[in-house]
Amino acid sequence: MRPNHTIDQTDILFFFTNTPCPRLQKKIKIASKCGRTTVIYWQRSVFSFETGLKENVLEIPIQAVLFSGRGLWRILSFLIFIRKALPLLHQILNVKKIYVDYLDVLIIISIFIQNSNIEIIYEVGDLVSLQYGGHPIITYIFSRLEKILLRRVCLLVLSSPFFWSEYYKKIYKGNWMLIENLPEQEVWNRFVRKHNDKKCVVGFIGSIRYAKPIECLLQTTKEMRDSGYDMNILFAGTGPDANDIYHKTKGLSYITFIGPYEYEKDAPSLYGKVDIIFSVYDTSIANVRIALPNRFYESIVCGLPIIVAKGTCLEKYVMKYDIGYSVAYSSISELQLSLESHYNRDRRSLRIRKALDSINKEEFFYDKYYPQLVRLFAI
């Protein structure tokens, strides 16, 4: 079933250079109840993608060959994406609000959308090295550029409070809103915990990126299996490293690779297939040290322990609530100790389970943001 509007009738446009992740899909869902909503996105993955919202949302994927995905090839692919996107943007004549999620899309919109009556909402779910933590000269140039572009923005939406304290308060004086990556209660009420058995499944659910920690997980799992542990991995999602991981693990009986999934329909059942959540990111990337991913909150409402990287704000949260383990992002030995603790249900594992059972899960649902988001997308 198709939505009841065409592209030229769009009220609210979401414009992305990535496949919309669950964090963005929740915004799209609420926007679709407030006005005629269109999503234009760069379909980078070889996997098909469904939001589950096609009855209400006009979805327009753009194919642009990514080549190797790095350097000059990435720039060439981006230019192909722009060339294909511009005719679509020129058809959206009466749009009221445009929602973007990365600096590259903000640049496109700032150049090619000159109507000052259009509200531009800029969400930041990640700070890339060009903005934060990279070469000082490059980050200075890009922060100056972003400061100029932010003048067009009516609202800045951040997924981590540390993005504001560490970066944006230095370059932005306008309105901003904190919308953390919390799960929706209605969706996650359907979660059913996996039965306890000797088969331990590590879940990597969401955006598949940061190859080094994933390689560490693969190697650790193999070594533990060689030692007699019934360790398994479930990958679900898409992302920059998804294709490589898929081909690398294809044919391994203890690894399941699902690919993209409909968040509302599939996420609770995916979490119901795993015993522990892997959310270790490459901490050599500065942004990772201050980000708070949705897996953290989802693991809490599901009562599942989580493994995170040392030296991150996420680690501080996990240790504060005592709900998981922290490891050096490339340490096989530390990861193995954590997985053995969980597998063997030792004293530390039991303490974590008790903390997860006693935590007030009502504080970690997305629903508390609904009134703010309805006001944000109101036409």
Coordinates of C-alpha atoms in Angstrom, one line a residue:
M1 CA 0.0 0.0 0.0
R2 CA 1.3 3.4 -1.0
P3 CA 1.1 6.7 1.0
N4 CA -1.6 9.1 0.0
H5 CA 0.7 11.8 -1.2
T6 CA 3.2 12.5 -4.0
I7 CA 6.6 14.0 -3.5
D8 CA 5.5 17.5 -4.5
Q9 CA 2.9 17.4 -1.6
T10 CA 5.5 16.7 1.1
D11 CA 5.1 18.6 4.3
I12 CA 8.0 17.1 6.2
L13 CA 11.2 15.8 4.5
F14 CA 13.8 13.6 6.0
F15 CA 17.0 13.7 3.9
F16 CA 19.8 11.3 4.8
T17 CA 23.1 10.0 3.3
N18 CA 22.6 6.7 5.1
T19 CA 19.8 4.1 5.5
P20 CA 17.6 5.4 8.3
C21 CA 18.6 3.7 11.6
P22 CA 16.2 2.9 14.4
R23 CA 16.9 6.3 16.1
L24 CA 15.7 8.1 13.0
Q25 CA 12.9 5.7 12.2
K26 CA 11.2 6.7 15.5
K27 CA 11.3 10.3 14.5
I28 CA 9.9 9.4 11.0
K29 CA 7.0 7.5 12.7
I30 CA 6.0 10.5 14.8
A31 CA 6.4 12.9 11.9
S32 CA 4.1 10.8 9.7
K33 CA 1.3 11.4 12.1
C34 CA 1.8 15.2 11.9
G35 CA 2.0 15.7 8.2
R36 CA 2.7 14.2 4.8
T37 CA 6.2 12.7 5.2
T38 CA 8.8 11.8 2.7
V39 CA 12.2 10.1 3.3
I40 CA 15.0 10.4 0.7
Y41 CA 18.1 8.4 1.6
W42 CA 21.3 7.0 0.1
Q43 CA 20.9 3.2 0.0
R44 CA 24.5 2.1 0.5
S45 CA 23.9 -1.4 1.6
V46 CA 23.4 -4.4 -0.8
F47 CA 20.6 -5.4 1.5
S48 CA 17.0 -4.3 1.0
F49 CA 15.5 -1.9 3.6
E50 CA 12.1 -1.5 5.1
T51 CA 10.9 0.9 7.7
G52 CA 7.5 -0.7 8.0
L53 CA 6.0 2.7 7.5
K54 CA 5.3 2.6 3.8
E55 CA 1.5 3.1 4.3
N56 CA 2.2 6.6 5.7
V57 CA 5.6 7.5 4.5
L58 CA 6.9 8.0 0.9
E59 CA 10.3 6.3 0.9
I60 CA 12.7 7.2 -1.9
P61 CA 16.1 5.3 -1.9
I62 CA 18.9 6.6 -4.1
Q63 CA 21.5 4.2 -5.4
A64 CA 25.0 5.6 -5.7
V65 CA 27.9 3.3 -6.1
L66 CA 30.1 3.4 -3.1
F67 CA 33.2 1.8 -4.7
S68 CA 35.7 1.1 -1.9
G69 CA 33.9 3.5 0.5
R70 CA 37.0 5.5 1.3
G71 CA 38.8 8.7 0.1
L72 CA 38.3 9.8 -3.4
W73 CA 35.8 7.0 -4.2
R74 CA 33.7 8.1 -1.3
I75 CA 33.7 11.7 -2.6
L76 CA 32.8 10.5 -6.1
S77 CA 29.9 8.4 -4.8
F78 CA 28.7 11.3 -2.8
L79 CA 28.7 13.5 -5.9
I80 CA 26.6 10.9 -7.7
F81 CA 24.2 10.9 -4.8
I82 CA 23.9 14.7 -5.0
R83 CA 23.3 14.6 -8.7
K84 CA 20.4 12.1 -8.3
A85 CA 19.0 13.8 -5.2
L86 CA 18.8 17.4 -6.6
P87 CA 15.9 16.7 -9.1
L88 CA 13.9 15.2 -6.2
L89 CA 14.6 18.2 -3.9
H90 CA 13.5 20.6 -6.7
Q91 CA 10.1 18.7 -6.7
I92 CA 9.4 19.4 -3.1
L93 CA 7.9 22.8 -3.5
N94 CA 5.7 23.2 -0.3
V95 CA 7.8 21.5 2.3
K96 CA 7.5 23.0 5.8
K97 CA 10.3 21.2 7.6
I98 CA 13.5 19.4 6.6
Y99 CA 15.1 17.0 8.9
V100 CA 18.8 16.1 8.3
D101 CA 21.2 14.0 10.4
Y102 CA 24.8 14.7 9.2
L103 CA 27.0 17.6 8.3
D104 CA 27.2 16.5 4.6
V105 CA 23.4 16.7 4.2
L106 CA 23.2 20.0 6.0
I107 CA 25.7 21.3 3.5
I108 CA 23.5 20.1 0.6
I109 CA 20.3 21.6 2.1
S110 CA 22.0 24.9 2.9
I111 CA 23.3 25.3 -0.6
F112 CA 20.2 24.2 -2.6
I113 CA 17.3 25.1 -0.4
Q114 CA 17.2 28.9 -0.1
N115 CA 13.7 29.4 1.2
S116 CA 14.2 30.9 4.6
N117 CA 10.6 29.9 5.7
I118 CA 11.5 26.2 5.7
E119 CA 12.5 25.0 9.1
I120 CA 15.7 23.0 9.1
I121 CA 16.1 20.5 12.0
Y122 CA 19.6 19.1 12.4
E123 CA 20.1 15.9 14.4
V124 CA 23.5 14.7 15.5
G125 CA 23.7 11.0 16.4
D126 CA 27.5 10.9 15.9
L127 CA 30.3 13.4 15.7
V128 CA 32.7 12.4 12.9
S129 CA 36.5 13.0 13.1
L130 CA 36.2 16.0 10.7
Q131 CA 34.3 17.7 13.5
Y132 CA 35.7 16.3 16.7
G133 CA 38.9 14.5 17.6
G134 CA 40.6 14.5 14.2
H135 CA 43.5 16.6 12.9
P136 CA 43.4 20.0 14.7
I137 CA 43.6 22.1 11.5
I138 CA 40.9 20.0 9.8
T139 CA 38.6 20.0 12.8
Y140 CA 39.0 23.8 13.1
I141 CA 38.0 24.3 9.5
F142 CA 35.0 22.0 9.7
S143 CA 33.8 23.4 13.0
R144 CA 34.0 27.0 11.5
L145 CA 32.0 25.7 8.5
E146 CA 29.4 24.0 10.8
K147 CA 29.1 27.2 12.9
I148 CA 28.1 29.1 9.7
L149 CA 25.7 26.4 8.5
L150 CA 24.1 26.2 12.0
R151 CA 22.7 29.7 11.4
R152 CA 20.1 28.1 9.1
V153 CA 19.1 25.6 11.7
C154 CA 16.0 26.2 13.8
L155 CA 16.6 23.3 16.2
L156 CA 19.6 21.1 17.0
V157 CA 18.7 17.6 18.2
L158 CA 21.4 15.7 20.1
S159 CA 21.4 12.0 21.1
S160 CA 24.1 12.4 23.8
P161 CA 24.4 15.2 26.4
F162 CA 28.1 15.0 26.0
F163 CA 27.8 16.2 22.4
W164 CA 26.6 19.5 23.8
S165 CA 29.1 19.9 26.6
E166 CA 32.1 18.7 24.6
Y167 CA 31.4 20.4 21.3
Y168 CA 28.3 22.2 20.3
K169 CA 28.1 24.7 23.2
K170 CA 31.3 26.2 21.8
I171 CA 29.9 26.9 18.3
Y172 CA 26.1 27.1 18.6
K173 CA 23.9 29.6 20.4
G174 CA 20.4 28.5 19.2
N175 CA 17.8 26.1 20.4
W176 CA 18.7 22.5 21.1
M177 CA 17.0 19.4 22.3
L178 CA 18.3 16.2 23.9
I179 CA 16.6 13.1 22.5
E180 CA 18.4 10.0 23.7
N181 CA 18.2 6.7 21.9
L182 CA 15.6 5.2 24.2
P183 CA 13.3 2.4 23.1
E184 CA 9.5 2.7 22.8
Q185 CA 7.5 1.0 25.5
E186 CA 4.8 -0.3 23.2
V187 CA 7.3 -1.9 21.0
W188 CA 9.4 -3.5 23.7
N189 CA 6.5 -4.9 25.7
R190 CA 6.6 -7.7 23.2
F191 CA 10.1 -8.7 24.2
V192 CA 10.4 -12.3 25.5
R193 CA 13.6 -13.4 27.1
K194 CA 15.6 -16.3 25.6
H195 CA 15.5 -19.5 27.6
N196 CA 18.6 -20.1 29.7
D197 CA 20.7 -22.9 28.2
K198 CA 24.4 -23.6 27.6
K199 CA 24.2 -22.1 24.1
C200 CA 25.3 -18.5 24.7
V201 CA 24.5 -16.0 21.9
V202 CA 26.2 -12.7 21.8
G203 CA 24.0 -10.0 20.1
F204 CA 25.4 -7.4 17.8
I205 CA 22.2 -5.6 16.9
G206 CA 22.0 -2.2 15.1
S207 CA 24.5 -0.3 13.0
I208 CA 27.4 -2.7 12.0
R209 CA 30.5 -0.6 12.1
Y210 CA 33.9 -0.3 13.8
A211 CA 35.7 -3.3 12.3
K212 CA 38.4 -3.7 15.0
P213 CA 36.1 -4.6 17.9
I214 CA 34.1 -6.9 15.6
E215 CA 37.3 -8.7 14.6
C216 CA 38.1 -9.1 18.3
L217 CA 34.7 -10.6 18.9
L218 CA 35.0 -13.0 16.0
Q219 CA 38.4 -14.2 17.2
T220 CA 37.4 -14.4 20.8
T221 CA 34.3 -16.5 19.9
K222 CA 36.4 -18.9 17.8
E223 CA 39.0 -19.4 20.5
M224 CA 36.3 -20.0 23.2
R225 CA 34.5 -22.5 20.9
D226 CA 37.8 -24.3 20.5
S227 CA 38.0 -24.5 24.3
G228 CA 34.6 -26.1 24.5
Y229 CA 32.3 -23.1 25.1
D230 CA 29.1 -23.1 23.0
M231 CA 29.5 -19.5 22.0
N232 CA 27.5 -18.0 19.1
I233 CA 27.0 -14.6 17.5
L234 CA 23.9 -13.0 16.0
F235 CA 24.5 -9.9 13.8
A236 CA 21.4 -7.9 12.8
G237 CA 21.5 -4.6 11.0
T238 CA 23.4 -2.7 8.3
G239 CA 26.2 -0.3 8.3
P240 CA 29.6 0.6 6.9
D241 CA 31.2 -2.8 7.8
A242 CA 28.1 -5.0 7.3
N243 CA 29.0 -6.3 3.8
D244 CA 32.5 -7.2 4.9
I245 CA 31.4 -9.0 8.0
Y246 CA 28.7 -10.8 6.1
H247 CA 31.1 -12.2 3.5
K248 CA 33.7 -13.0 6.2
T249 CA 31.4 -15.0 8.4
K250 CA 29.3 -16.6 5.6
G251 CA 29.2 -20.4 6.1
L252 CA 30.2 -20.4 9.8
S253 CA 27.5 -22.4 11.6
Y254 CA 27.8 -20.5 14.9
I255 CA 27.3 -17.0 13.3
T256 CA 23.9 -15.8 12.2
F257 CA 23.7 -12.7 10.0
I258 CA 20.3 -11.2 9.5
G259 CA 21.0 -7.9 7.8
P260 CA 18.5 -5.0 7.8
Y261 CA 15.3 -5.4 9.9
E262 CA 12.1 -3.5 10.6
Y263 CA 12.8 -2.0 14.0
E264 CA 9.4 -2.1 15.5
K265 CA 8.5 -5.5 14.1
D266 CA 11.8 -7.3 14.5
A267 CA 14.0 -5.7 17.2
P268 CA 12.3 -7.2 20.3
S269 CA 12.4 -10.7 18.8
L270 CA 16.0 -10.2 17.9
Y271 CA 16.9 -9.3 21.4
G272 CA 14.9 -12.4 22.5
K273 CA 17.4 -14.6 20.6
V274 CA 20.5 -13.4 22.5
D275 CA 22.0 -13.7 26.0
I276 CA 24.3 -10.7 26.1
I277 CA 24.7 -7.5 24.1
F278 CA 28.0 -6.5 22.4
S279 CA 28.4 -2.7 22.2
V280 CA 32.2 -2.3 22.0
Y281 CA 33.3 0.5 19.7
D282 CA 36.7 1.6 18.5
T283 CA 37.8 4.2 21.2
S284 CA 40.6 5.5 19.0
I285 CA 37.7 7.4 17.4
A286 CA 37.0 10.4 19.6
N287 CA 33.2 10.5 19.0
V288 CA 32.8 6.9 20.3
R289 CA 34.1 8.0 23.7
I290 CA 31.1 10.4 24.3
A291 CA 28.3 8.6 22.4
L292 CA 25.4 6.8 24.1
P293 CA 24.1 4.1 21.6
N294 CA 20.5 2.7 21.6
R295 CA 21.9 -0.7 22.5
F296 CA 22.6 0.6 26.0
Y297 CA 19.0 1.5 26.7
E298 CA 17.6 -1.5 24.9
S299 CA 19.7 -3.9 26.9
I300 CA 18.4 -2.3 30.1
V301 CA 14.7 -2.6 29.2
C302 CA 15.3 -6.3 28.2
G303 CA 17.3 -7.0 31.3
L304 CA 20.3 -8.2 29.3
P305 CA 23.9 -7.6 30.3
I306 CA 26.0 -5.5 28.0
I307 CA 29.7 -5.4 27.0
V308 CA 31.1 -1.9 26.3
A309 CA 34.5 -0.3 25.7
K310 CA 36.7 1.1 28.4
G311 CA 37.4 4.8 28.5
T312 CA 34.0 5.9 27.3
C313 CA 31.1 7.8 28.8
L314 CA 29.0 4.7 28.1
E315 CA 31.3 2.7 30.4
K316 CA 30.6 5.2 33.2
Y317 CA 26.9 4.6 32.8
V318 CA 27.2 0.8 32.7
M319 CA 29.4 0.8 35.8
K320 CA 27.1 3.3 37.6
Y321 CA 24.1 0.9 37.2
D322 CA 26.4 -2.2 37.4
I323 CA 24.7 -3.8 34.4
G324 CA 27.6 -5.1 32.3
Y325 CA 31.3 -5.4 31.5
S326 CA 33.9 -3.1 30.1
V327 CA 36.9 -4.2 28.0
A328 CA 39.7 -2.6 26.0
Y329 CA 38.2 -2.4 22.5
S330 CA 40.8 -4.7 20.9
S331 CA 41.6 -7.0 23.8
I332 CA 40.8 -10.6 23.2
S333 CA 41.8 -11.6 26.7
E334 CA 39.5 -9.0 28.4
L335 CA 36.6 -9.9 26.2
Q336 CA 37.1 -13.6 26.9
L337 CA 37.1 -13.0 30.6
S338 CA 33.9 -11.1 30.4
L339 CA 32.2 -13.7 28.3
E340 CA 33.5 -16.5 30.5
S341 CA 32.0 -14.7 33.6
H342 CA 28.6 -14.5 31.9
Y343 CA 28.8 -18.0 30.5
N344 CA 29.8 -19.6 33.8
R345 CA 27.3 -17.4 35.8
D346 CA 30.0 -16.5 38.4
R347 CA 29.5 -14.1 41.3
R348 CA 30.0 -11.0 39.1
S349 CA 27.5 -12.3 36.5
L350 CA 24.9 -12.9 39.3
R351 CA 25.4 -9.3 40.6
I352 CA 24.8 -7.9 37.2
R353 CA 21.6 -9.9 36.7
K354 CA 20.4 -8.7 40.1
A355 CA 21.1 -5.1 39.2
L356 CA 19.2 -5.5 35.9
D357 CA 16.2 -7.0 37.6
S358 CA 16.0 -4.2 40.1
I359 CA 16.5 -1.2 37.8
N360 CA 13.5 1.1 37.2
K361 CA 13.0 0.4 33.4
E362 CA 10.2 3.1 33.2
E363 CA 12.9 5.7 33.2
F364 CA 14.4 4.3 30.0
F365 CA 11.5 4.5 27.5
Y366 CA 11.3 6.9 24.6
D367 CA 7.6 7.7 25.3
K368 CA 8.6 10.6 27.6
Y369 CA 9.7 12.5 24.4
Y370 CA 6.4 12.1 22.5
P371 CA 4.9 15.5 23.5
Q372 CA 8.2 17.3 22.5
L373 CA 8.4 15.6 19.2
V374 CA 4.7 16.1 18.3
R375 CA 5.2 19.8 18.9
L376 CA 8.4 19.7 16.8
F377 CA 6.7 18.2 13.8
A378 CA 3.4 20.0 14.0
I379 CA 2.5 21.7 10.7

